[in-house]
Coordinates of C-alpha atoms in Angstrom, one line a residue:
M1423 CA 48.9 15.3 8.1
S1424 CA 51.7 15.3 5.8
F1425 CA 49.8 15.3 2.8
Y1426 CA 48.3 18.4 2.9
A1427 CA 49.8 20.8 0.8
P1428 CA 48.3 24.3 1.3
L1429 CA 45.7 25.4 -1.2
P1430 CA 46.1 28.9 -2.9
T1431 CA 44.1 31.0 -1.0
E1432 CA 43.5 33.2 -4.3
H1433 CA 41.4 30.6 -6.3
T1434 CA 38.6 28.1 -5.7
D1435 CA 41.0 25.1 -5.9
I1436 CA 39.9 22.0 -4.1
R1437 CA 41.7 18.4 -3.5
L1438 CA 40.4 15.1 -5.5
L1439 CA 41.3 11.4 -4.9
Y1440 CA 42.5 9.2 -7.8
I1441 CA 41.7 5.8 -6.6
T1442 CA 44.3 2.7 -7.0
V1443 CA 42.0 -0.3 -8.6
P1444 CA 42.1 -2.4 -5.5
E1445 CA 44.6 -5.6 -5.7
N1446 CA 42.0 -7.7 -4.0
D1447 CA 38.9 -7.8 -1.5
A1448 CA 41.5 -7.1 1.3
A1449 CA 43.7 -4.7 0.3
I1450 CA 43.7 -1.6 1.8
P1451 CA 42.4 1.5 0.1
K1452 CA 45.1 3.4 -2.1
V1453 CA 44.6 7.0 -3.6
T1454 CA 46.4 9.8 -4.9
M1455 CA 45.5 13.2 -4.1
A1456 CA 46.1 16.5 -6.1
S1457 CA 44.2 19.5 -6.2
V1458 CA 42.8 21.6 -8.8
P1459 CA 40.8 24.9 -9.5
L1460 CA 37.3 24.4 -9.3
D1461 CA 37.1 27.1 -12.1
S1462 CA 38.4 24.8 -15.0
N1463 CA 35.5 22.6 -14.5
P1464 CA 37.4 18.9 -13.4
R1465 CA 35.4 16.1 -14.1
Y1466 CA 35.1 14.1 -10.3
Y1467 CA 32.1 12.7 -8.7
A1468 CA 30.9 13.9 -4.8
L1469 CA 30.6 11.5 -2.0
S1470 CA 27.5 12.2 0.7
Y1471 CA 27.7 9.7 3.4
V1472 CA 27.2 9.4 7.2
W1473 CA 30.7 9.6 8.8
G1474 CA 30.0 7.4 11.7
L1475 CA 31.9 6.7 15.0
A1476 CA 33.7 3.7 13.5
W1477 CA 37.5 4.5 12.6
V1478 CA 40.0 2.0 10.8
D1479 CA 43.6 2.8 11.6
D1480 CA 45.8 2.3 8.5
G1481 CA 42.4 2.2 6.6
L1482 CA 43.5 4.2 4.0
E1483 CA 46.6 5.2 2.2
V1484 CA 47.5 9.1 0.7
N1485 CA 50.1 9.9 -1.6
G1486 CA 52.2 7.0 0.3
T1487 CA 51.1 7.7 3.7
M1488 CA 49.0 5.5 5.6
T1489 CA 46.2 7.0 7.7
H1490 CA 43.5 6.4 9.8
C1491 CA 39.5 6.6 8.0
T1492 CA 36.2 5.8 8.8
A1493 CA 34.9 2.7 8.1
S1494 CA 32.6 3.9 6.1
L1495 CA 34.7 5.8 3.9
N1496 CA 36.9 2.7 4.2
Q1497 CA 34.1 0.4 2.4
V1498 CA 33.2 3.3 -0.5
L1499 CA 36.7 3.6 -1.2
R1500 CA 37.0 -0.1 -1.9
Q1501 CA 34.3 -0.1 -4.1
Y1502 CA 34.3 3.1 -5.5
R1503 CA 36.0 2.0 -9.4
S1504 CA 33.4 -1.0 -10.0
L1505 CA 30.1 1.2 -8.3
I1506 CA 31.0 3.9 -10.9
A1507 CA 31.9 1.6 -13.9
N1508 CA 28.2 0.9 -13.4
I1509 CA 27.1 4.2 -12.9
Q1510 CA 28.9 4.9 -16.3
G1511 CA 29.2 2.0 -18.5
N1512 CA 32.8 2.2 -19.0
D1513 CA 36.1 1.9 -16.7
E1514 CA 36.8 5.7 -16.7
D1515 CA 39.3 6.8 -14.1
I1516 CA 37.1 9.6 -12.4
P1517 CA 38.1 11.1 -9.5
L1518 CA 36.0 11.4 -6.1
W1519 CA 35.8 14.2 -3.7
V1520 CA 35.3 13.6 -0.2
D1521 CA 35.2 16.5 2.6
A1522 CA 36.5 14.0 5.1
I1523 CA 40.0 13.9 3.4
C1524 CA 39.9 16.7 0.5
I1525 CA 40.0 19.2 3.2
N1526 CA 42.6 19.1 6.1
Q1527 CA 39.9 19.0 8.9
Q1528 CA 42.2 20.4 11.4
D1529 CA 43.3 23.7 9.3
L1530 CA 40.3 25.8 10.8
K1531 CA 41.1 28.7 8.2
E1532 CA 41.0 26.1 5.3
R1533 CA 38.3 24.4 6.6
S1534 CA 35.7 27.6 6.5
A1535 CA 37.0 28.7 3.4
Q1536 CA 35.8 25.3 1.8
V1537 CA 33.1 25.3 3.4
Q1538 CA 32.1 28.2 1.3
L1539 CA 33.2 26.3 -1.7
M1540 CA 30.4 23.5 -0.7
K1541 CA 27.4 24.8 -3.3
K1542 CA 29.5 25.1 -6.1
I1543 CA 31.6 21.4 -5.0
Y1544 CA 28.2 19.4 -5.6
Q1545 CA 26.2 21.4 -8.1
Q1546 CA 29.6 21.0 -10.6
A1547 CA 30.3 16.9 -9.8
E1548 CA 29.6 14.7 -12.4
G1549 CA 26.9 13.3 -9.9
V1550 CA 26.4 12.5 -6.1
I1551 CA 27.1 9.1 -4.6
A1552 CA 25.1 9.0 -1.6
W1553 CA 26.5 6.1 0.5
I1554 CA 23.7 4.5 2.6
G1555 CA 25.9 1.4 3.9
P1556 CA 25.3 -2.0 2.8
E1557 CA 23.6 -3.0 5.6
Y1558 CA 20.4 -1.7 3.8
Q1559 CA 21.3 -3.6 0.2
L1560 CA 18.1 -5.7 0.7
G1561 CA 15.5 -2.4 1.3
L1562 CA 17.2 -1.0 -1.5
R1563 CA 16.6 -4.0 -3.8
C1564 CA 13.0 -3.9 -2.9
L1565 CA 12.7 -0.3 -3.4
K1566 CA 14.3 -1.3 -7.1
I1567 CA 11.8 -3.6 -7.7
L1568 CA 8.6 -2.0 -7.2
A1569 CA 10.4 1.1 -9.0
T1570 CA 10.6 -1.0 -12.0
E1571 CA 7.4 -2.6 -11.9
I1572 CA 5.0 0.9 -11.0
S1573 CA 6.9 2.5 -13.6
S1574 CA 5.6 -0.3 -16.3
R1575 CA 1.6 0.3 -15.2
P1576 CA -0.6 3.1 -16.4
T1577 CA -0.6 5.9 -13.9
S1578 CA -4.2 6.2 -13.6
S1579 CA -4.5 2.6 -12.7
I1580 CA -5.3 2.0 -8.7
S1581 CA -5.0 -1.7 -9.3
L1582 CA -2.7 -3.2 -6.9
S1583 CA -3.5 -6.8 -8.3
W1584 CA 0.0 -7.0 -9.8
L1585 CA 1.7 -7.0 -6.5
R1586 CA 0.8 -11.0 -5.7
D1587 CA 2.5 -11.8 -9.1
L1588 CA 6.0 -10.7 -7.9
K1589 CA 8.5 -13.2 -7.3
V1590 CA 9.2 -11.2 -4.3
D1591 CA 5.9 -11.5 -1.6
F1592 CA 5.4 -8.1 -0.4
C1593 CA 1.3 -9.4 0.4
G1594 CA 2.1 -12.1 2.9
A1595 CA 3.1 -12.0 6.4
H1596 CA 6.4 -13.9 6.9
Y1597 CA 6.5 -13.8 11.2
E1598 CA 4.2 -13.5 13.9
Q1599 CA 4.3 -9.7 15.1
D1600 CA 5.4 -9.4 18.9
S1601 CA 3.2 -6.2 19.3
P1602 CA 1.3 -3.5 16.6
N1603 CA 4.5 -1.7 16.4
S1604 CA 7.1 -4.3 16.3
G1605 CA 6.8 -4.6 12.4
S1606 CA 5.1 -5.5 9.2
G1607 CA 4.9 -9.0 9.5
N1608 CA 6.8 -9.1 6.0
F1609 CA 10.4 -9.4 5.8
F1610 CA 10.8 -7.2 2.8
W1611 CA 8.9 -4.5 4.0
D1612 CA 10.7 -4.6 7.1
A1613 CA 14.1 -4.2 4.8
V1614 CA 12.7 -1.4 3.3
N1615 CA 11.6 0.2 6.8
Q1616 CA 15.1 -0.4 7.5
F1617 CA 16.1 1.7 4.6
L1618 CA 14.0 4.3 5.4
N1619 CA 15.6 4.5 9.2
S1620 CA 19.0 4.8 8.0
P1621 CA 21.2 7.7 10.1
Y1622 CA 22.1 8.6 6.6
W1623 CA 18.3 11.0 6.4
A1624 CA 19.1 12.3 9.9
R1625 CA 22.6 14.2 8.6
I1626 CA 22.5 18.2 8.3
W1627 CA 24.6 18.0 5.3
I1628 CA 22.0 15.6 3.1
L1629 CA 19.7 18.4 2.2
Q1630 CA 21.9 20.6 0.3
E1631 CA 24.4 17.4 -1.2
M1632 CA 21.2 16.1 -2.5
T1633 CA 19.6 19.2 -3.9
L1634 CA 22.5 20.4 -5.5
A1635 CA 23.1 17.3 -7.3
K1636 CA 23.4 17.1 -11.1
K1637 CA 22.5 13.4 -10.5
L1638 CA 21.8 11.6 -7.4
Y1639 CA 22.6 7.7 -6.7
F1640 CA 21.9 5.8 -3.2
I1641 CA 24.2 3.1 -3.0
C1642 CA 23.8 0.0 -0.6
G1643 CA 26.8 -2.2 -0.9
S1644 CA 26.9 -2.9 -4.9
H1645 CA 23.3 -1.8 -5.4
T1646 CA 22.5 1.5 -6.7
I1647 CA 19.3 3.1 -6.9
Q1648 CA 18.1 6.9 -8.3
D1649 CA 16.1 9.1 -6.6
E1650 CA 13.2 9.4 -9.3
E1651 CA 12.8 5.4 -8.7
I1652 CA 12.6 6.3 -4.6
M1653 CA 9.6 9.1 -5.3
T1654 CA 8.1 6.4 -8.3
V1655 CA 7.6 4.3 -5.1
W1656 CA 6.5 6.9 -2.9
T1657 CA 4.2 8.6 -5.2
W1658 CA 2.3 5.5 -5.7
I1659 CA 1.7 4.7 -2.2
D1660 CA 0.6 8.2 -1.6
N1661 CA -2.0 7.9 -4.3
I1662 CA -3.4 4.9 -2.7
P1663 CA -7.0 5.9 -1.6
R1664 CA -7.4 5.9 2.3
E1665 CA -10.7 4.4 1.5
L1666 CA -9.7 1.7 -0.8
K1667 CA -10.8 -1.5 0.6
R1668 CA -7.8 -3.8 1.5
P1669 CA -7.6 -6.3 -0.7
P1670 CA -7.6 -10.1 0.5
F1671 CA -4.2 -11.2 -0.6
I1672 CA -2.6 -8.6 1.1
D1673 CA -2.1 -9.0 4.8
S1674 CA -3.8 -6.3 7.5
S1675 CA -0.4 -5.5 9.0
I1676 CA 0.9 -4.3 5.7
W1677 CA -2.0 -2.9 4.5
A1678 CA -2.4 -0.4 7.8
C1679 CA 1.6 0.6 7.1
L1680 CA 0.9 1.1 3.1
I1681 CA -2.5 3.4 4.3
M1682 CA -1.1 5.0 7.2
R1683 CA 1.2 7.4 5.3
N1684 CA 3.0 9.1 8.6
S1685 CA 2.8 6.2 10.5
T1686 CA 5.9 5.6 12.9
W1687 CA 6.6 2.0 11.1
L1688 CA 7.5 2.9 7.4
Y1689 CA 8.1 6.1 7.3
W1690 CA 8.9 8.3 4.4
G1691 CA 9.4 11.6 6.0
D1692 CA 12.7 11.7 6.4
L1693 CA 13.6 10.5 3.0
I1694 CA 10.9 12.1 1.1
R1695 CA 11.4 15.9 2.2
P1696 CA 15.0 16.4 0.9
L1697 CA 13.6 14.7 -2.3
Q1698 CA 10.7 17.3 -2.7
I1699 CA 13.1 20.0 -1.5
R1700 CA 15.5 19.0 -4.6
K1701 CA 12.7 19.0 -6.9
L1702 CA 11.2 22.3 -5.6
W1703 CA 14.7 23.8 -5.9
Q1704 CA 15.0 22.4 -9.6
H1705 CA 12.3 23.5 -10.9
F1706 CA 12.7 27.1 -8.8
H1707 CA 15.7 27.8 -10.4
Q1708 CA 14.9 26.4 -14.1
N1709 CA 11.9 29.0 -13.6
N1710 CA 9.5 26.7 -14.8
L1711 CA 7.9 25.9 -10.6
P1712 CA 4.6 24.4 -11.5
E1713 CA 1.6 26.2 -9.8
K1714 CA 0.5 23.3 -8.0
M1715 CA 4.1 23.2 -6.5
Q1716 CA 3.6 27.1 -5.1
D1717 CA 2.7 26.4 -1.5
A1718 CA 5.4 23.5 -1.2
L1719 CA 8.0 26.0 -1.6
F1720 CA 6.6 28.1 0.8
D1721 CA 6.1 25.1 3.2
Y1722 CA 9.8 24.4 2.9
K1723 CA 10.9 28.3 2.5
V1724 CA 13.2 26.8 0.0
G1725 CA 16.1 29.5 -0.3
G1726 CA 14.9 31.7 2.6
I1727 CA 17.3 31.8 5.5
R1728 CA 13.7 30.6 7.5
M1729 CA 14.4 27.1 5.9
M1730 CA 17.4 27.1 8.6
L1731 CA 14.9 26.9 11.6
D1732 CA 12.6 24.0 10.0
Q1733 CA 16.0 21.6 9.8
Y1734 CA 16.3 22.1 14.0
W1735 CA 15.7 18.3 14.1
L1736 CA 18.8 17.3 11.9
K1737 CA 22.3 16.4 13.3
S1738 CA 25.9 17.2 12.6
T1739 CA 29.0 15.9 14.3
D1740 CA 29.9 19.6 14.4
P1741 CA 27.3 21.7 16.5
K1742 CA 28.2 24.8 14.3
D1743 CA 27.6 22.3 11.1
K1744 CA 23.8 23.1 11.9
I1745 CA 24.0 26.8 10.5
Y1746 CA 26.9 26.4 8.0
G1747 CA 25.8 23.0 6.7
L1748 CA 22.3 24.9 5.1
L1749 CA 24.4 27.8 3.5
G1750 CA 24.5 26.4 -0.2
L1751 CA 20.6 26.4 0.2
V1752 CA 20.1 29.7 1.8
E1753 CA 20.6 33.4 0.5
A1754 CA 22.1 34.6 3.4
D1755 CA 25.4 36.6 3.9
I1756 CA 26.8 34.3 6.8
V1757 CA 30.5 33.2 6.1
P1758 CA 31.4 30.3 7.6
D1759 CA 34.2 30.8 10.7
Y1760 CA 35.2 26.9 12.6
S1761 CA 37.5 29.3 14.5
L1762 CA 34.5 30.6 16.4
G1763 CA 32.9 29.1 19.3
V1764 CA 29.3 27.4 19.2
R1765 CA 27.9 30.5 21.4
D1766 CA 29.2 33.2 19.0
V1767 CA 28.3 31.1 16.0
Y1768 CA 24.3 30.9 17.2
I1769 CA 24.4 34.4 18.5
N1770 CA 25.7 35.5 14.8
F1771 CA 23.1 33.4 13.3
V1772 CA 20.2 35.1 15.4
Q1773 CA 21.8 38.8 14.8
Y1774 CA 21.5 38.1 11.3
W1775 CA 18.2 37.0 11.3
I1776 CA 16.9 40.1 13.2
S1777 CA 18.6 42.2 10.5
K1778 CA 17.2 40.7 7.5
E1779 CA 13.8 39.5 9.0
R1780 CA 12.7 41.6 11.7
T1781 CA 10.8 39.5 13.3
L1782 CA 11.1 36.5 16.6
N1783 CA 10.4 33.7 14.6
F1784 CA 13.5 32.2 15.8
L1785 CA 12.0 31.8 19.5
G1786 CA 10.1 29.2 18.2
V1787 CA 13.2 26.8 18.5
S1788 CA 14.1 28.3 21.7
G1789 CA 13.8 28.3 25.3
I1790 CA 14.8 26.5 28.1
G1791 CA 11.6 24.7 28.6
L1792 CA 12.6 22.9 25.0
L1793 CA 15.9 21.3 26.2
E1794 CA 16.8 17.8 27.7
S1795 CA 19.6 19.9 30.1
R1796 CA 21.0 23.3 29.7
V1797 CA 24.5 22.9 28.0
S1798 CA 26.8 25.2 30.2
E1799 CA 29.5 24.4 27.9
Y1800 CA 27.7 27.1 25.5
D1801 CA 26.2 29.2 27.9
L1802 CA 23.7 30.5 25.4
P1803 CA 21.3 32.7 26.4
S1804 CA 17.7 31.7 26.3
W1805 CA 16.6 33.4 23.2
V1806 CA 19.5 31.7 21.4
P1807 CA 18.1 28.6 19.6
N1808 CA 19.8 25.5 20.8
F1809 CA 20.6 23.3 18.0
V1810 CA 22.5 20.9 19.6
N1811 CA 20.2 19.3 22.4
M1812 CA 16.9 20.6 21.5
S1813 CA 14.3 17.9 22.6
A1814 CA 11.0 19.1 21.4
K1815 CA 9.2 21.4 19.2
I1816 CA 5.3 22.0 19.4
G1817 CA 3.7 22.1 16.1
L1818 CA 2.2 25.6 15.9
S1819 CA 3.2 27.5 12.2
E1820 CA 3.7 30.7 13.1
D1821 CA 1.8 32.1 9.6
S1822 CA -1.6 30.4 11.2
Y1823 CA -1.8 32.3 14.1
G1824 CA -1.7 36.3 14.9
A1825 CA -1.8 36.9 18.7
D1826 CA 0.5 40.3 18.0
A1827 CA -2.0 41.5 15.6
G1828 CA -3.1 45.2 16.4
H1829 CA 0.6 46.4 16.4
I1830 CA 2.3 48.8 14.1
E1831 CA 5.9 48.4 13.0
D1832 CA 7.1 51.6 14.9
E1833 CA 6.0 50.1 18.2
R1834 CA 8.3 46.8 17.7
I1835 CA 11.4 46.6 19.5
I1836 CA 13.7 43.9 18.3
R1837 CA 17.7 44.5 19.5
T1838 CA 20.5 42.4 21.0
D1839 CA 23.7 42.4 22.9
R1840 CA 25.5 39.3 22.9
S1841 CA 23.9 38.4 25.9
S1842 CA 20.2 39.7 26.0
L1843 CA 17.5 40.2 23.6
F1844 CA 15.1 43.4 24.3
I1845 CA 11.7 43.1 23.1
S1846 CA 8.4 45.0 23.0
G1847 CA 4.7 43.6 24.0
L1848 CA 2.6 43.0 26.7
A1849 CA 2.2 40.3 29.8
V1850 CA -1.5 39.3 28.8
D1851 CA -1.7 36.6 31.8
E1852 CA -0.2 33.7 33.9
I1853 CA 0.0 30.6 34.2
S1854 CA -2.0 29.2 37.8
E1855 CA -1.6 25.2 36.9
T1856 CA -0.1 22.7 34.7
R1857 CA -0.4 19.1 34.0
K1858 CA 1.9 17.0 31.6
I1859 CA 0.2 14.2 29.2
T1860 CA 2.0 11.3 29.1
S1861 CA -0.9 8.8 27.8
I1862 CA -4.0 8.8 25.8
H1863 CA -5.6 7.4 29.0
E1864 CA -4.4 10.3 31.1
F1865 CA -5.8 12.7 28.4
C1866 CA -9.1 10.9 28.4
T1867 CA -9.6 11.0 32.7
Y1868 CA -8.6 14.9 32.2
A1869 CA -11.0 15.8 29.8
W1870 CA -14.1 13.8 31.5
D1871 CA -13.0 15.9 34.8
I1872 CA -13.0 19.4 32.8
A1873 CA -16.1 18.3 30.7
I1874 CA -18.9 18.5 33.5
E1875 CA -19.4 21.5 36.2
D1876 CA -19.5 20.6 39.8
D1877 CA -19.6 17.0 39.2
D1878 CA -23.5 17.4 37.7
V1879 CA -23.2 15.2 34.4
N1880 CA -25.9 17.2 33.2
K1881 CA -24.2 20.8 33.4
V1882 CA -21.6 21.7 30.9
A1883 CA -18.9 23.4 32.0
M1884 CA -18.1 27.0 29.9
Y1885 CA -15.2 28.6 28.8
P1886 CA -14.3 32.2 28.6
T1887 CA -15.3 32.3 24.8
G1888 CA -18.2 30.7 24.9
I1889 CA -18.0 26.9 23.8
S1890 CA -17.9 24.4 26.2
R1891 CA -14.5 23.4 28.6
L1892 CA -14.2 20.0 26.6
Q1893 CA -14.7 21.2 23.0
A1894 CA -11.8 23.8 24.0
L1895 CA -9.6 21.3 25.0
F1896 CA -9.7 19.0 21.8
R1897 CA -9.3 22.5 19.8
V1898 CA -6.0 23.1 22.3
T1899 CA -4.6 19.4 21.7
V1900 CA -4.3 20.7 17.9
G1901 CA -3.9 24.3 18.1
D1902 CA -7.5 24.8 16.8
I1903 CA -6.6 23.0 13.5
D1904 CA -8.5 20.7 11.6
I1905 CA -5.8 18.1 11.6
F1906 CA -7.3 16.8 7.7
N1907 CA -7.7 20.3 6.0
G1908 CA -5.1 22.5 7.8
E1909 CA -8.3 25.1 8.5
R1910 CA -9.0 27.2 11.4
P1911 CA -12.5 26.9 12.8
R1912 CA -13.4 30.2 13.7
L1913 CA -16.6 30.2 15.0
S1914 CA -17.7 29.1 18.8
Q1915 CA -20.1 27.3 16.9
P1916 CA -18.9 25.0 14.1
G1917 CA -20.0 24.3 10.8
T1918 CA -20.9 20.7 9.6
E1919 CA -17.3 19.7 8.8
S1920 CA -16.0 20.8 11.7
F1921 CA -18.8 19.7 14.1
D1922 CA -18.1 16.2 12.3
R1923 CA -14.3 16.7 13.2
L1924 CA -15.4 17.4 16.8
L1925 CA -17.8 14.5 16.8
N1926 CA -15.3 11.9 15.8
A1927 CA -12.6 13.4 18.7
F1928 CA -15.8 13.1 21.3
M1929 CA -16.0 9.3 19.8
I1930 CA -12.7 8.3 20.3
F1931 CA -13.0 10.3 24.1
H1932 CA -16.4 7.8 24.6
T1933 CA -15.0 4.8 22.7
L1934 CA -11.8 4.5 25.5
R1935 CA -14.5 4.5 28.1
I1936 CA -13.0 6.7 30.5
G1937 CA -14.4 7.7 33.9
E1938 CA -18.1 6.5 34.2
A1939 CA -19.5 4.5 31.2
G1940 CA -20.3 7.4 28.6
P1941 CA -22.6 7.2 25.6
S1942 CA -22.2 4.8 22.9
P1943 CA -20.1 6.1 20.0
G1944 CA -23.0 5.7 17.7
R1945 CA -24.0 8.5 15.9
N1946 CA -27.3 9.3 17.0
S1947 CA -27.6 7.8 20.4
N1948 CA -27.2 10.0 23.9
L1949 CA -27.3 13.3 21.9
P1950 CA -27.8 15.3 25.2
Y1951 CA -23.9 13.9 25.8
I1952 CA -22.7 15.8 22.3
D1953 CA -23.6 19.1 24.8
L1954 CA -20.7 18.1 27.0
L1955 CA -18.4 18.9 23.7
L1956 CA -20.4 21.5 21.7
G1957 CA -22.2 23.2 24.0
P1958 CA -26.2 23.5 25.3
G1959 CA -28.3 22.9 22.5
A1960 CA -25.7 21.2 20.1
S1961 CA -28.0 17.8 20.4
E1962 CA -30.7 19.6 18.8
L1963 CA -28.2 20.9 15.4
N1964 CA -29.4 19.2 12.2
R1965 CA -26.7 17.2 10.9
N1966 CA -26.8 15.7 7.7
S1967 CA -22.5 14.7 6.6
P1968 CA -21.6 11.3 7.7
P1969 CA -19.2 11.0 10.3
L1970 CA -15.6 9.8 9.6
G1971 CA -15.0 6.3 9.0
G1972 CA -12.2 3.5 7.9
S1973 CA -9.0 4.4 7.3
D1974 CA -9.9 8.1 7.8
M1975 CA -10.8 7.4 11.3
E1976 CA -8.4 5.9 12.4
E1977 CA -6.1 8.4 10.9
Y1978 CA -7.7 11.1 12.9
Q1979 CA -7.6 8.7 16.1
R1980 CA -3.5 8.5 15.3
K1981 CA -3.0 12.2 14.2
Y1982 CA -4.9 13.3 17.6
F1983 CA -3.2 10.9 20.2
Q1984 CA -0.1 11.9 18.9
S1985 CA -0.6 15.9 19.4
T1986 CA -1.5 15.2 22.9
E1987 CA 1.4 13.0 24.2
N1988 CA 4.1 14.4 26.3
N1989 CA 2.8 18.1 26.4
W1990 CA 2.0 20.4 29.2
V1991 CA -1.4 21.6 29.5
F1992 CA -2.1 24.4 31.5
W1993 CA -4.7 27.2 33.0
T1994 CA -4.2 30.5 33.2
K1995 CA -5.4 32.6 35.8
E1996 CA -7.9 34.4 33.6
G1997 CA -9.2 30.8 32.9
Y1998 CA -8.2 30.2 29.8
L1999 CA -6.5 26.8 28.5
G2000 CA -3.8 26.4 26.9
V2001 CA -0.6 23.8 25.5
S2002 CA 3.1 23.7 25.0
A2003 CA 6.1 21.5 24.5
S2004 CA 8.1 23.3 27.2
V2005 CA 8.5 23.0 31.1
L2006 CA 6.0 25.1 32.3
R2007 CA 5.7 26.2 36.0
A2008 CA 2.8 28.1 37.9
G2009 CA 3.9 31.7 37.9
D2010 CA 5.2 32.0 34.3
S2011 CA 3.9 34.9 32.3
I2012 CA 2.3 34.8 28.9
T2013 CA 3.4 37.6 26.9
V2014 CA 2.6 38.9 23.3
A2015 CA 5.4 39.7 21.8
F2016 CA 5.5 42.2 19.1
G2017 CA 7.2 40.6 15.8
Y2018 CA 5.6 37.1 16.9
S2019 CA 2.5 35.5 16.1
I2020 CA 2.6 33.2 19.2
P2021 CA 2.5 33.7 22.7
L2022 CA 6.1 33.3 24.6
V2023 CA 6.2 31.8 27.9
L2024 CA 8.4 34.0 30.0
R2025 CA 10.0 33.3 33.5
K2026 CA 10.9 36.1 35.8
V2027 CA 14.4 35.9 36.7
E2028 CA 15.7 39.2 38.7
S2029 CA 15.3 42.0 37.1
H2030 CA 15.2 39.7 33.9
F2031 CA 13.6 37.1 32.3
E2032 CA 14.6 33.9 30.5
L2033 CA 12.4 32.3 27.8
V2034 CA 11.3 29.1 28.6
G2035 CA 9.3 28.3 24.9
H2036 CA 6.3 29.3 23.2
C2037 CA 2.7 28.2 23.5
F2038 CA -1.1 27.9 22.0
I2039 CA -4.0 29.6 24.2
L2040 CA -7.3 29.3 22.8
G2041 CA -8.6 32.7 22.8
Y2042 CA -5.3 34.3 22.8
M2043 CA -3.8 33.4 19.3
D2044 CA -5.8 36.1 17.2
G2045 CA -4.8 39.4 18.9
E2046 CA -7.8 39.2 21.3
A2047 CA -5.8 39.5 24.3
L2048 CA -3.6 42.4 23.3
R2049 CA -6.5 43.9 22.2
F2050 CA -8.3 44.0 25.4
R2051 CA -5.4 45.3 27.4
R2052 CA -4.7 47.9 25.6
S2053 CA -8.2 49.0 25.6
R2054 CA -7.8 49.2 29.2
G2055 CA -5.3 51.1 28.9
F2056 CA -2.1 48.6 29.7
E2057 CA 1.2 50.4 28.3
I2058 CA 3.8 48.4 26.4
Q2059 CA 6.5 47.3 27.7
E2060 CA 10.7 46.8 26.9
I2061 CA 11.4 43.5 28.0
E2062 CA 14.8 41.9 28.7
I2063 CA 15.4 38.2 28.1
R2064 CA 18.7 36.3 28.9

């Protein structure tokens, strides 16, 4: 475009927009664009927003030249001067940095160079304006009201009586719901839910834009809220005790939304995740990270290249930004180059990973079985993460397992060319039967089918590790991890706490009354049926701790049901049971790869393999299969994956 003068290549210059006060609400935004050295510490604000699909022809005038811009940017520029006046308390003219205008998007060389400056651009800005959009302003105003009230009360108080005294009715039902998932029944909580579901939170770029900001302002229309205020509301909700009895003045649907923290309705995760990363980043780089936050730093992998794999679900307009959009938060020697194709960018990322990490953890988000379709335009090998159209990922943490335990570093082969990945490992089993679980009803029917031997209700079907098949199924569907404490039961006969968890899973199974009329869910009735879950003799165990109840039971059921739907359950030739999010076939090979702690599913294609995905198999996750085969003289294989 004619208003772009080349930026000096030897300096860290950027362009800034000086916005003219509009003559009226209908006036086309006018800006003067000028370049400045970033090293001169200029004052400016940086914009964070969703580009959107709607464009406005002649929606912006830059240095006297009319150009088009997105509708969302047009809205921001119309209001910018008044927004900054409200934030600063004066009408000082401070310029704005906007990626879509300040970077010549058609100049790939300039674009690559400017993306390398993004970290510095957002760090040095006076503040970051996070434009959510005017359609979310009621939700923002509700959060603002709640934040103000919560901040005025003792942090130790769990009383909720103040909610009924507010002018805004957060407690009552305003309409009748069509279904349990159709809303809270309250217009104001529904507005908060709409705010939480804004497309803004799914952008790849928001992580660094929000994390690096000195000050962060979320704006909807003419209303503003800061990140600390949002965290105040979330912390208050998160601290409501699950066992707290519902106050009579709060509608039951609203109460369910508040207590079920991770429910699909009023889901905070997409918003809170970047805010928590921002908080961790600030503490970490100020060298004052509290000890209680160390685990969170590890979980989010802040600052490390592994962080890039955990954001696979975030969206970007340009597929290359799935990598480049996180470079400001990662210590990685990856130089953005928009002249490369998507295939080369993704392969380069994997090769860099291998050179630095010497692990195969990137395979956790790779494989043809995770894709909605094979995108031929990118021509990606199956071992390269396809960040564009990945549809699912089974929630397995590499740190919880050790399928490759027992191999030594010298045995590990990890090398690539531009089409093949060569690894070392052992094929340990083969898939013999698969079944996709599409509903809870189907899961429970399947559970009843495998629980007994030869249709004899008094004969418990046993699993190769010595536990019952039914227990194996329940443990497989959650990756053998207690969904409350994150721990794995290592023994075939669980302790009291694990017993209670499994018993509650069993109660869920029979509450649904699938198959024959099962035992009642009461704790001490029909005890012989407990043998189906815990094995022969389990009914004689001494049980002292109470079962789960109330909201804990509801949360357990929700998480359990969530973990079963739309996954593939399979049996292996050796009689082991597994689960995967990938689309599997009978005959697929189960392989333990040295350098990856979770078994892989590989599919033979002529002289090589394709990666289908990874899987959980009860009895293979701690090196058992690898040790058994090596003790029988099986030799390590070099495996080629394309």
